[in-house]
Amino acid sequence: MSDFARKDFSTKAEEKLTPNSTKSTGEKIKEAITGSGDKIARGVQPDSSKSDSQEISDKFGRSKDRNVHGSTGESIVDKTKHALGADRH
């Protein structure tokens, strides 16, 4: 079972294992939109309020994003606070 508005592990695995060449354009668009929504939810929801499986999945996803994209590791909330200057005292 997944947390509210999140993709569960089996959905993510199915999407990764299905070759893009066999997916329709609509399926690809849906995956891109729901994947982006999942990443946003991953950054907004604190790990302490997630199910164990969702927390592990999110930690793995953040680690992968840092390696692939050179991310700082900050959450979306932290990045927003920094951009708005709300983290300055």
PDB file of N, CA and C in Angstrom:
ATOM      1  N   MET A   1       0.842  -1.180   0.000  1.00  0.00           N
ATOM      2  CA  MET A   1       0.000   0.000   0.000  1.00  0.00           C
ATOM      3  C   MET A   1       0.881   1.235   0.000  1.00  0.00           C
ATOM      4  N   SER A   2       0.459   2.249  -0.692  1.00  0.00           N
ATOM      5  CA  SER A   2       1.259   3.465  -0.770  1.00  0.00           C
ATOM      6  C   SER A   2       0.601   4.575   0.040  1.00  0.00           C
ATOM      7  N   ASP A   3       1.356   5.601   0.296  1.00  0.00           N
ATOM      8  CA  ASP A   3       0.837   6.768   0.980  1.00  0.00           C
ATOM      9  C   ASP A   3      -0.032   7.551   0.010  1.00  0.00           C
ATOM     10  N   PHE A   4      -0.881   8.432   0.542  1.00  0.00           N
ATOM     11  CA  PHE A   4      -1.808   9.201  -0.274  1.00  0.00           C
ATOM     12  C   PHE A   4      -1.082   9.947  -1.393  1.00  0.00           C
ATOM     13  N   ALA A   5      -1.629   9.870  -2.589  1.00  0.00           N
ATOM     14  CA  ALA A   5      -1.125  10.580  -3.777  1.00  0.00           C
ATOM     15  C   ALA A   5       0.275  10.146  -4.186  1.00  0.00           C
ATOM     16  N   ARG A   6       0.659   8.937  -3.837  1.00  0.00           N
ATOM     17  CA  ARG A   6       1.992   8.446  -4.151  1.00  0.00           C
ATOM     18  C   ARG A   6       1.897   7.182  -4.989  1.00  0.00           C
ATOM     19  N   LYS A   7       2.931   6.938  -5.781  1.00  0.00           N
ATOM     20  CA  LYS A   7       3.032   5.691  -6.531  1.00  0.00           C
ATOM     21  C   LYS A   7       3.596   4.633  -5.595  1.00  0.00           C
ATOM     22  N   ASP A   8       3.009   3.453  -5.605  1.00  0.00           N
ATOM     23  CA  ASP A   8       3.575   2.399  -4.777  1.00  0.00           C
ATOM     24  C   ASP A   8       4.703   1.691  -5.530  1.00  0.00           C
ATOM     25  N   PHE A   9       5.438   0.860  -4.812  1.00  0.00           N
ATOM     26  CA  PHE A   9       6.610   0.199  -5.377  1.00  0.00           C
ATOM     27  C   PHE A   9       6.263  -0.623  -6.611  1.00  0.00           C
ATOM     28  N   SER A  10       5.149  -1.363  -6.556  1.00  0.00           N
ATOM     29  CA  SER A  10       4.805  -2.236  -7.689  1.00  0.00           C
ATOM     30  C   SER A  10       4.498  -1.423  -8.948  1.00  0.00           C
ATOM     31  N   THR A  11       3.873  -0.273  -8.796  1.00  0.00           N
ATOM     32  CA  THR A  11       3.586   0.594  -9.949  1.00  0.00           C
ATOM     33  C   THR A  11       4.879   1.126 -10.553  1.00  0.00           C
ATOM     34  N   LYS A  12       5.787   1.588  -9.684  1.00  0.00           N
ATOM     35  CA  LYS A  12       7.068   2.093 -10.174  1.00  0.00           C
ATOM     36  C   LYS A  12       7.854   0.996 -10.887  1.00  0.00           C
ATOM     37  N   ALA A  13       7.852  -0.203 -10.297  1.00  0.00           N
ATOM     38  CA  ALA A  13       8.590  -1.320 -10.895  1.00  0.00           C
ATOM     39  C   ALA A  13       8.001  -1.693 -12.253  1.00  0.00           C
ATOM     40  N   GLU A  14       6.685  -1.745 -12.324  1.00  0.00           N
ATOM     41  CA  GLU A  14       6.026  -2.084 -13.590  1.00  0.00           C
ATOM     42  C   GLU A  14       6.363  -1.066 -14.670  1.00  0.00           C
ATOM     43  N   GLU A  15       6.367   0.216 -14.310  1.00  0.00           N
ATOM     44  CA  GLU A  15       6.687   1.262 -15.278  1.00  0.00           C
ATOM     45  C   GLU A  15       8.127   1.145 -15.774  1.00  0.00           C
ATOM     46  N   LYS A  16       9.047   0.818 -14.867  1.00  0.00           N
ATOM     47  CA  LYS A  16      10.459   0.694 -15.246  1.00  0.00           C
ATOM     48  C   LYS A  16      10.709  -0.547 -16.097  1.00  0.00           C
ATOM     49  N   LEU A  17       9.995  -1.629 -15.807  1.00  0.00           N
ATOM     50  CA  LEU A  17      10.235  -2.893 -16.506  1.00  0.00           C
ATOM     51  C   LEU A  17       9.579  -2.962 -17.879  1.00  0.00           C
ATOM     52  N   THR A  18       8.562  -2.135 -18.094  1.00  0.00           N
ATOM     53  CA  THR A  18       7.878  -2.124 -19.386  1.00  0.00           C
ATOM     54  C   THR A  18       8.672  -1.232 -20.349  1.00  0.00           C
ATOM     55  N   PRO A  19       9.134  -1.790 -21.461  1.00  0.00           N
ATOM     56  CA  PRO A  19       9.911  -0.985 -22.414  1.00  0.00           C
ATOM     57  C   PRO A  19       9.088   0.188 -22.958  1.00  0.00           C
ATOM     58  N   ASN A  20       9.724   1.345 -23.092  1.00  0.00           N
ATOM     59  CA  ASN A  20       9.038   2.520 -23.621  1.00  0.00           C
ATOM     60  C   ASN A  20       8.497   2.284 -25.024  1.00  0.00           C
ATOM     61  N   SER A  21       9.159   1.419 -25.774  1.00  0.00           N
ATOM     62  CA  SER A  21       8.718   1.155 -27.144  1.00  0.00           C
ATOM     63  C   SER A  21       7.346   0.487 -27.193  1.00  0.00           C
ATOM     64  N   THR A  22       6.916  -0.125 -26.096  1.00  0.00           N
ATOM     65  CA  THR A  22       5.614  -0.790 -26.075  1.00  0.00           C
ATOM     66  C   THR A  22       4.531   0.081 -25.449  1.00  0.00           C
ATOM     67  N   LYS A  23       4.903   1.261 -24.973  1.00  0.00           N
ATOM     68  CA  LYS A  23       3.944   2.146 -24.319  1.00  0.00           C
ATOM     69  C   LYS A  23       3.365   3.133 -25.325  1.00  0.00           C
ATOM     70  N   SER A  24       2.094   3.455 -25.117  1.00  0.00           N
ATOM     71  CA  SER A  24       1.472   4.474 -25.963  1.00  0.00           C
ATOM     72  C   SER A  24       1.945   5.851 -25.509  1.00  0.00           C
ATOM     73  N   THR A  25       1.713   6.844 -26.338  1.00  0.00           N
ATOM     74  CA  THR A  25       2.075   8.214 -25.982  1.00  0.00           C
ATOM     75  C   THR A  25       1.330   8.636 -24.727  1.00  0.00           C
ATOM     76  N   GLY A  26       0.074   8.248 -24.621  1.00  0.00           N
ATOM     77  CA  GLY A  26      -0.727   8.579 -23.438  1.00  0.00           C
ATOM     78  C   GLY A  26      -0.143   7.981 -22.162  1.00  0.00           C
ATOM     79  N   GLU A  27       0.320   6.728 -22.255  1.00  0.00           N
ATOM     80  CA  GLU A  27       0.938   6.081 -21.089  1.00  0.00           C
ATOM     81  C   GLU A  27       2.223   6.801 -20.679  1.00  0.00           C
ATOM     82  N   LYS A  28       3.011   7.194 -21.653  1.00  0.00           N
ATOM     83  CA  LYS A  28       4.258   7.909 -21.363  1.00  0.00           C
ATOM     84  C   LYS A  28       3.978   9.254 -20.698  1.00  0.00           C
ATOM     85  N   ILE A  29       2.980   9.969 -21.193  1.00  0.00           N
ATOM     86  CA  ILE A  29       2.610  11.265 -20.621  1.00  0.00           C
ATOM     87  C   ILE A  29       2.102  11.074 -19.193  1.00  0.00           C
ATOM     88  N   LYS A  30       1.243  10.078 -19.006  1.00  0.00           N
ATOM     89  CA  LYS A  30       0.707   9.800 -17.664  1.00  0.00           C
ATOM     90  C   LYS A  30       1.835   9.487 -16.692  1.00  0.00           C
ATOM     91  N   GLU A  31       2.786   8.652 -17.090  1.00  0.00           N
ATOM     92  CA  GLU A  31       3.914   8.295 -16.229  1.00  0.00           C
ATOM     93  C   GLU A  31       4.761   9.523 -15.888  1.00  0.00           C
ATOM     94  N   ALA A  32       4.964  10.394 -16.864  1.00  0.00           N
ATOM     95  CA  ALA A  32       5.761  11.603 -16.618  1.00  0.00           C
ATOM     96  C   ALA A  32       5.067  12.516 -15.616  1.00  0.00           C
ATOM     97  N   ILE A  33       3.762  12.686 -15.759  1.00  0.00           N
ATOM     98  CA  ILE A  33       3.009  13.562 -14.860  1.00  0.00           C
ATOM     99  C   ILE A  33       2.942  12.971 -13.460  1.00  0.00           C
ATOM    100  N   THR A  34       2.589  11.694 -13.361  1.00  0.00           N
ATOM    101  CA  THR A  34       2.486  11.085 -12.036  1.00  0.00           C
ATOM    102  C   THR A  34       3.862  10.945 -11.392  1.00  0.00           C
ATOM    103  N   GLY A  35       4.894  10.757 -12.191  1.00  0.00           N
ATOM    104  CA  GLY A  35       6.255  10.691 -11.651  1.00  0.00           C
ATOM    105  C   GLY A  35       6.693  12.029 -11.073  1.00  0.00           C
ATOM    106  N   SER A  36       6.356  13.099 -11.772  1.00  0.00           N
ATOM    107  CA  SER A  36       6.685  14.436 -11.262  1.00  0.00           C
ATOM    108  C   SER A  36       5.911  14.733  -9.977  1.00  0.00           C
ATOM    109  N   GLY A  37       4.645  14.371  -9.970  1.00  0.00           N
ATOM    110  CA  GLY A  37       3.835  14.562  -8.767  1.00  0.00           C
ATOM    111  C   GLY A  37       4.372  13.769  -7.591  1.00  0.00           C
ATOM    112  N   ASP A  38       4.839  12.563  -7.875  1.00  0.00           N
ATOM    113  CA  ASP A  38       5.403  11.715  -6.831  1.00  0.00           C
ATOM    114  C   ASP A  38       6.676  12.327  -6.266  1.00  0.00           C
ATOM    115  N   LYS A  39       7.514  12.900  -7.135  1.00  0.00           N
ATOM    116  CA  LYS A  39       8.750  13.543  -6.666  1.00  0.00           C
ATOM    117  C   LYS A  39       8.443  14.772  -5.809  1.00  0.00           C
ATOM    118  N   ILE A  40       7.432  15.522  -6.188  1.00  0.00           N
ATOM    119  CA  ILE A  40       7.040  16.692  -5.395  1.00  0.00           C
ATOM    120  C   ILE A  40       6.550  16.239  -4.025  1.00  0.00           C
ATOM    121  N   ALA A  41       5.678  15.235  -4.014  1.00  0.00           N
ATOM    122  CA  ALA A  41       5.163  14.719  -2.742  1.00  0.00           C
ATOM    123  C   ALA A  41       6.296  14.155  -1.892  1.00  0.00           C
ATOM    124  N   ARG A  42       7.270  13.525  -2.532  1.00  0.00           N
ATOM    125  CA  ARG A  42       8.430  12.971  -1.823  1.00  0.00           C
ATOM    126  C   ARG A  42       9.170  14.061  -1.067  1.00  0.00           C
ATOM    127  N   GLY A  43       9.298  15.234  -1.683  1.00  0.00           N
ATOM    128  CA  GLY A  43      10.026  16.323  -1.050  1.00  0.00           C
ATOM    129  C   GLY A  43       9.236  17.089  -0.017  1.00  0.00           C
ATOM    130  N   VAL A  44       7.920  17.110  -0.140  1.00  0.00           N
ATOM    131  CA  VAL A  44       7.086  17.900   0.749  1.00  0.00           C
ATOM    132  C   VAL A  44       6.738  17.138   2.029  1.00  0.00           C
ATOM    133  N   GLN A  45       6.429  15.873   1.899  1.00  0.00           N
ATOM    134  CA  GLN A  45       6.002  15.083   3.055  1.00  0.00           C
ATOM    135  C   GLN A  45       7.220  14.641   3.872  1.00  0.00           C
ATOM    136  N   PRO A  46       7.242  14.923   5.177  1.00  0.00           N
ATOM    137  CA  PRO A  46       8.379  14.503   5.997  1.00  0.00           C
ATOM    138  C   PRO A  46       8.464  12.978   6.102  1.00  0.00           C
ATOM    139  N   ASP A  47       9.691  12.454   6.135  1.00  0.00           N
ATOM    140  CA  ASP A  47       9.885  11.007   6.233  1.00  0.00           C
ATOM    141  C   ASP A  47       9.180  10.411   7.442  1.00  0.00           C
ATOM    142  N   SER A  48       9.089  11.161   8.517  1.00  0.00           N
ATOM    143  CA  SER A  48       8.489  10.647   9.746  1.00  0.00           C
ATOM    144  C   SER A  48       7.003  10.317   9.596  1.00  0.00           C
ATOM    145  N   SER A  49       6.346  10.868   8.584  1.00  0.00           N
ATOM    146  CA  SER A  49       4.913  10.604   8.404  1.00  0.00           C
ATOM    147  C   SER A  49       4.632   9.632   7.259  1.00  0.00           C
ATOM    148  N   LYS A  50       5.678   8.986   6.740  1.00  0.00           N
ATOM    149  CA  LYS A  50       5.515   8.044   5.636  1.00  0.00           C
ATOM    150  C   LYS A  50       5.507   6.615   6.138  1.00  0.00           C
ATOM    151  N   SER A  51       4.922   5.732   5.336  1.00  0.00           N
ATOM    152  CA  SER A  51       5.027   4.312   5.647  1.00  0.00           C
ATOM    153  C   SER A  51       6.492   3.905   5.498  1.00  0.00           C
ATOM    154  N   ASP A  52       6.868   2.798   6.130  1.00  0.00           N
ATOM    155  CA  ASP A  52       8.267   2.355   6.071  1.00  0.00           C
ATOM    156  C   ASP A  52       8.728   2.135   4.638  1.00  0.00           C
ATOM    157  N   SER A  53       7.883   1.478   3.826  1.00  0.00           N
ATOM    158  CA  SER A  53       8.283   1.193   2.448  1.00  0.00           C
ATOM    159  C   SER A  53       8.408   2.474   1.632  1.00  0.00           C
ATOM    160  N   GLN A  54       7.518   3.450   1.877  1.00  0.00           N
ATOM    161  CA  GLN A  54       7.582   4.710   1.137  1.00  0.00           C
ATOM    162  C   GLN A  54       8.819   5.498   1.554  1.00  0.00           C
ATOM    163  N   GLU A  55       9.160   5.469   2.842  1.00  0.00           N
ATOM    164  CA  GLU A  55      10.341   6.178   3.330  1.00  0.00           C
ATOM    165  C   GLU A  55      11.614   5.603   2.695  1.00  0.00           C
ATOM    166  N   ILE A  56      11.715   4.282   2.635  1.00  0.00           N
ATOM    167  CA  ILE A  56      12.882   3.633   2.032  1.00  0.00           C
ATOM    168  C   ILE A  56      12.965   3.965   0.547  1.00  0.00           C
ATOM    169  N   SER A  57      11.830   3.881  -0.132  1.00  0.00           N
ATOM    170  CA  SER A  57      11.789   4.194  -1.556  1.00  0.00           C
ATOM    171  C   SER A  57      12.207   5.640  -1.815  1.00  0.00           C
ATOM    172  N   ASP A  58      11.728   6.566  -0.987  1.00  0.00           N
ATOM    173  CA  ASP A  58      12.061   7.980  -1.161  1.00  0.00           C
ATOM    174  C   ASP A  58      13.538   8.247  -0.900  1.00  0.00           C
ATOM    175  N   LYS A  59      14.097   7.619   0.119  1.00  0.00           N
ATOM    176  CA  LYS A  59      15.526   7.795   0.394  1.00  0.00           C
ATOM    177  C   LYS A  59      16.366   7.287  -0.776  1.00  0.00           C
ATOM    178  N   PHE A  60      15.976   6.148  -1.335  1.00  0.00           N
ATOM    179  CA  PHE A  60      16.674   5.620  -2.499  1.00  0.00           C
ATOM    180  C   PHE A  60      16.532   6.574  -3.687  1.00  0.00           C
ATOM    181  N   GLY A  61      15.330   7.086  -3.900  1.00  0.00           N
ATOM    182  CA  GLY A  61      15.082   8.020  -5.005  1.00  0.00           C
ATOM    183  C   GLY A  61      15.886   9.302  -4.873  1.00  0.00           C
ATOM    184  N   ARG A  62      15.958   9.854  -3.656  1.00  0.00           N
ATOM    185  CA  ARG A  62      16.747  11.068  -3.443  1.00  0.00           C
ATOM    186  C   ARG A  62      18.226  10.806  -3.696  1.00  0.00           C
ATOM    187  N   SER A  63      18.697   9.654  -3.252  1.00  0.00           N
ATOM    188  CA  SER A  63      20.101   9.293  -3.470  1.00  0.00           C
ATOM    189  C   SER A  63      20.401   9.171  -4.961  1.00  0.00           C
ATOM    190  N   LYS A  64      19.501   8.528  -5.689  1.00  0.00           N
ATOM    191  CA  LYS A  64      19.673   8.381  -7.134  1.00  0.00           C
ATOM    192  C   LYS A  64      19.661   9.746  -7.819  1.00  0.00           C
ATOM    193  N   ASP A  65      18.741  10.615  -7.420  1.00  0.00           N
ATOM    194  CA  ASP A  65      18.664  11.955  -8.007  1.00  0.00           C
ATOM    195  C   ASP A  65      19.947  12.740  -7.761  1.00  0.00           C
ATOM    196  N   ARG A  66      20.513  12.628  -6.557  1.00  0.00           N
ATOM    197  CA  ARG A  66      21.759  13.339  -6.258  1.00  0.00           C
ATOM    198  C   ARG A  66      22.886  12.844  -7.149  1.00  0.00           C
ATOM    199  N   ASN A  67      22.942  11.527  -7.362  1.00  0.00           N
ATOM    200  CA  ASN A  67      24.004  10.956  -8.191  1.00  0.00           C
ATOM    201  C   ASN A  67      23.826  11.305  -9.666  1.00  0.00           C
ATOM    202  N   VAL A  68      22.612  11.258 -10.146  1.00  0.00           N
ATOM    203  CA  VAL A  68      22.345  11.498 -11.565  1.00  0.00           C
ATOM    204  C   VAL A  68      22.347  12.981 -11.903  1.00  0.00           C
ATOM    205  N   HIS A  69      21.739  13.787 -11.039  1.00  0.00           N
ATOM    206  CA  HIS A  69      21.538  15.200 -11.362  1.00  0.00           C
ATOM    207  C   HIS A  69      22.409  16.157 -10.558  1.00  0.00           C
ATOM    208  N   GLY A  70      23.201  15.643  -9.640  1.00  0.00           N
ATOM    209  CA  GLY A  70      24.063  16.513  -8.842  1.00  0.00           C
ATOM    210  C   GLY A  70      23.301  17.369  -7.858  1.00  0.00           C
ATOM    211  N   SER A  71      22.218  16.856  -7.339  1.00  0.00           N
ATOM    212  CA  SER A  71      21.385  17.599  -6.399  1.00  0.00           C
ATOM    213  C   SER A  71      22.122  17.874  -5.096  1.00  0.00           C
ATOM    214  N   THR A  72      21.665  18.877  -4.374  1.00  0.00           N
ATOM    215  CA  THR A  72      22.267  19.233  -3.091  1.00  0.00           C
ATOM    216  C   THR A  72      21.761  18.366  -1.958  1.00  0.00           C
ATOM    217  N   GLY A  73      20.667  17.658  -2.148  1.00  0.00           N
ATOM    218  CA  GLY A  73      20.092  16.843  -1.090  1.00  0.00           C
ATOM    219  C   GLY A  73      19.060  17.586  -0.261  1.00  0.00           C
ATOM    220  N   GLU A  74      18.883  18.878  -0.526  1.00  0.00           N
ATOM    221  CA  GLU A  74      17.874  19.644   0.192  1.00  0.00           C
ATOM    222  C   GLU A  74      16.483  19.248  -0.299  1.00  0.00           C
ATOM    223  N   SER A  75      15.519  19.307   0.605  1.00  0.00           N
ATOM    224  CA  SER A  75      14.143  19.038   0.207  1.00  0.00           C
ATOM    225  C   SER A  75      13.614  20.230  -0.578  1.00  0.00           C
ATOM    226  N   ILE A  76      12.503  20.052  -1.240  1.00  0.00           N
ATOM    227  CA  ILE A  76      11.873  21.138  -1.991  1.00  0.00           C
ATOM    228  C   ILE A  76      11.511  22.277  -1.049  1.00  0.00           C
ATOM    229  N   VAL A  77      11.039  21.916   0.146  1.00  0.00           N
ATOM    230  CA  VAL A  77      10.672  22.936   1.134  1.00  0.00           C
ATOM    231  C   VAL A  77      11.906  23.755   1.517  1.00  0.00           C
ATOM    232  N   ASP A  78      13.039  23.089   1.775  1.00  0.00           N
ATOM    233  CA  ASP A  78      14.274  23.795   2.125  1.00  0.00           C
ATOM    234  C   ASP A  78      14.743  24.698   0.986  1.00  0.00           C
ATOM    235  N   LYS A  79      14.678  24.192  -0.237  1.00  0.00           N
ATOM    236  CA  LYS A  79      15.085  24.989  -1.394  1.00  0.00           C
ATOM    237  C   LYS A  79      14.202  26.227  -1.550  1.00  0.00           C
ATOM    238  N   THR A  80      12.909  26.050  -1.306  1.00  0.00           N
ATOM    239  CA  THR A  80      11.979  27.177  -1.416  1.00  0.00           C
ATOM    240  C   THR A  80      12.275  28.214  -0.338  1.00  0.00           C
ATOM    241  N   LYS A  81      12.489  27.753   0.901  1.00  0.00           N
ATOM    242  CA  LYS A  81      12.827  28.680   1.989  1.00  0.00           C
ATOM    243  C   LYS A  81      14.100  29.457   1.649  1.00  0.00           C
ATOM    244  N   HIS A  82      15.080  28.761   1.122  1.00  0.00           N
ATOM    245  CA  HIS A  82      16.350  29.394   0.771  1.00  0.00           C
ATOM    246  C   HIS A  82      16.130  30.426  -0.348  1.00  0.00           C
ATOM    247  N   ALA A  83      15.365  30.050  -1.360  1.00  0.00           N
ATOM    248  CA  ALA A  83      15.125  30.946  -2.493  1.00  0.00           C
ATOM    249  C   ALA A  83      14.371  32.208  -2.065  1.00  0.00           C
ATOM    250  N   LEU A  84      13.468  32.058  -1.098  1.00  0.00           N
ATOM    251  CA  LEU A  84      12.676  33.201  -0.626  1.00  0.00           C
ATOM    252  C   LEU A  84      13.363  33.974   0.483  1.00  0.00           C
ATOM    253  N   GLY A  85      14.490  33.453   0.953  1.00  0.00           N
ATOM    254  CA  GLY A  85      15.215  34.124   2.031  1.00  0.00           C
ATOM    255  C   GLY A  85      14.619  33.870   3.397  1.00  0.00           C
ATOM    256  N   ALA A  86      13.693  32.916   3.499  1.00  0.00           N
ATOM    257  CA  ALA A  86      13.033  32.626   4.773  1.00  0.00           C
ATOM    258  C   ALA A  86      13.949  31.882   5.750  1.00  0.00           C
ATOM    259  N   ASP A  87      15.085  31.403   5.281  1.00  0.00           N
ATOM    260  CA  ASP A  87      15.992  30.683   6.158  1.00  0.00           C
ATOM    261  C   ASP A  87      17.024  31.604   6.794  1.00  0.00           C
ATOM    262  N   ARG A  88      16.973  32.876   6.446  1.00  0.00           N
ATOM    263  CA  ARG A  88      17.907  33.857   7.016  1.00  0.00           C
ATOM    264  C   ARG A  88      17.366  34.412   8.314  1.00  0.00           C
ATOM    265  N   HIS A  89      18.237  34.629   9.247  1.00  0.00           N
ATOM    266  CA  HIS A  89      17.788  35.162  10.534  1.00  0.00           C
ATOM    267  C   HIS A  89      18.166  36.606  10.680  1.00  0.00           C
TER     268      HIS A  89
END
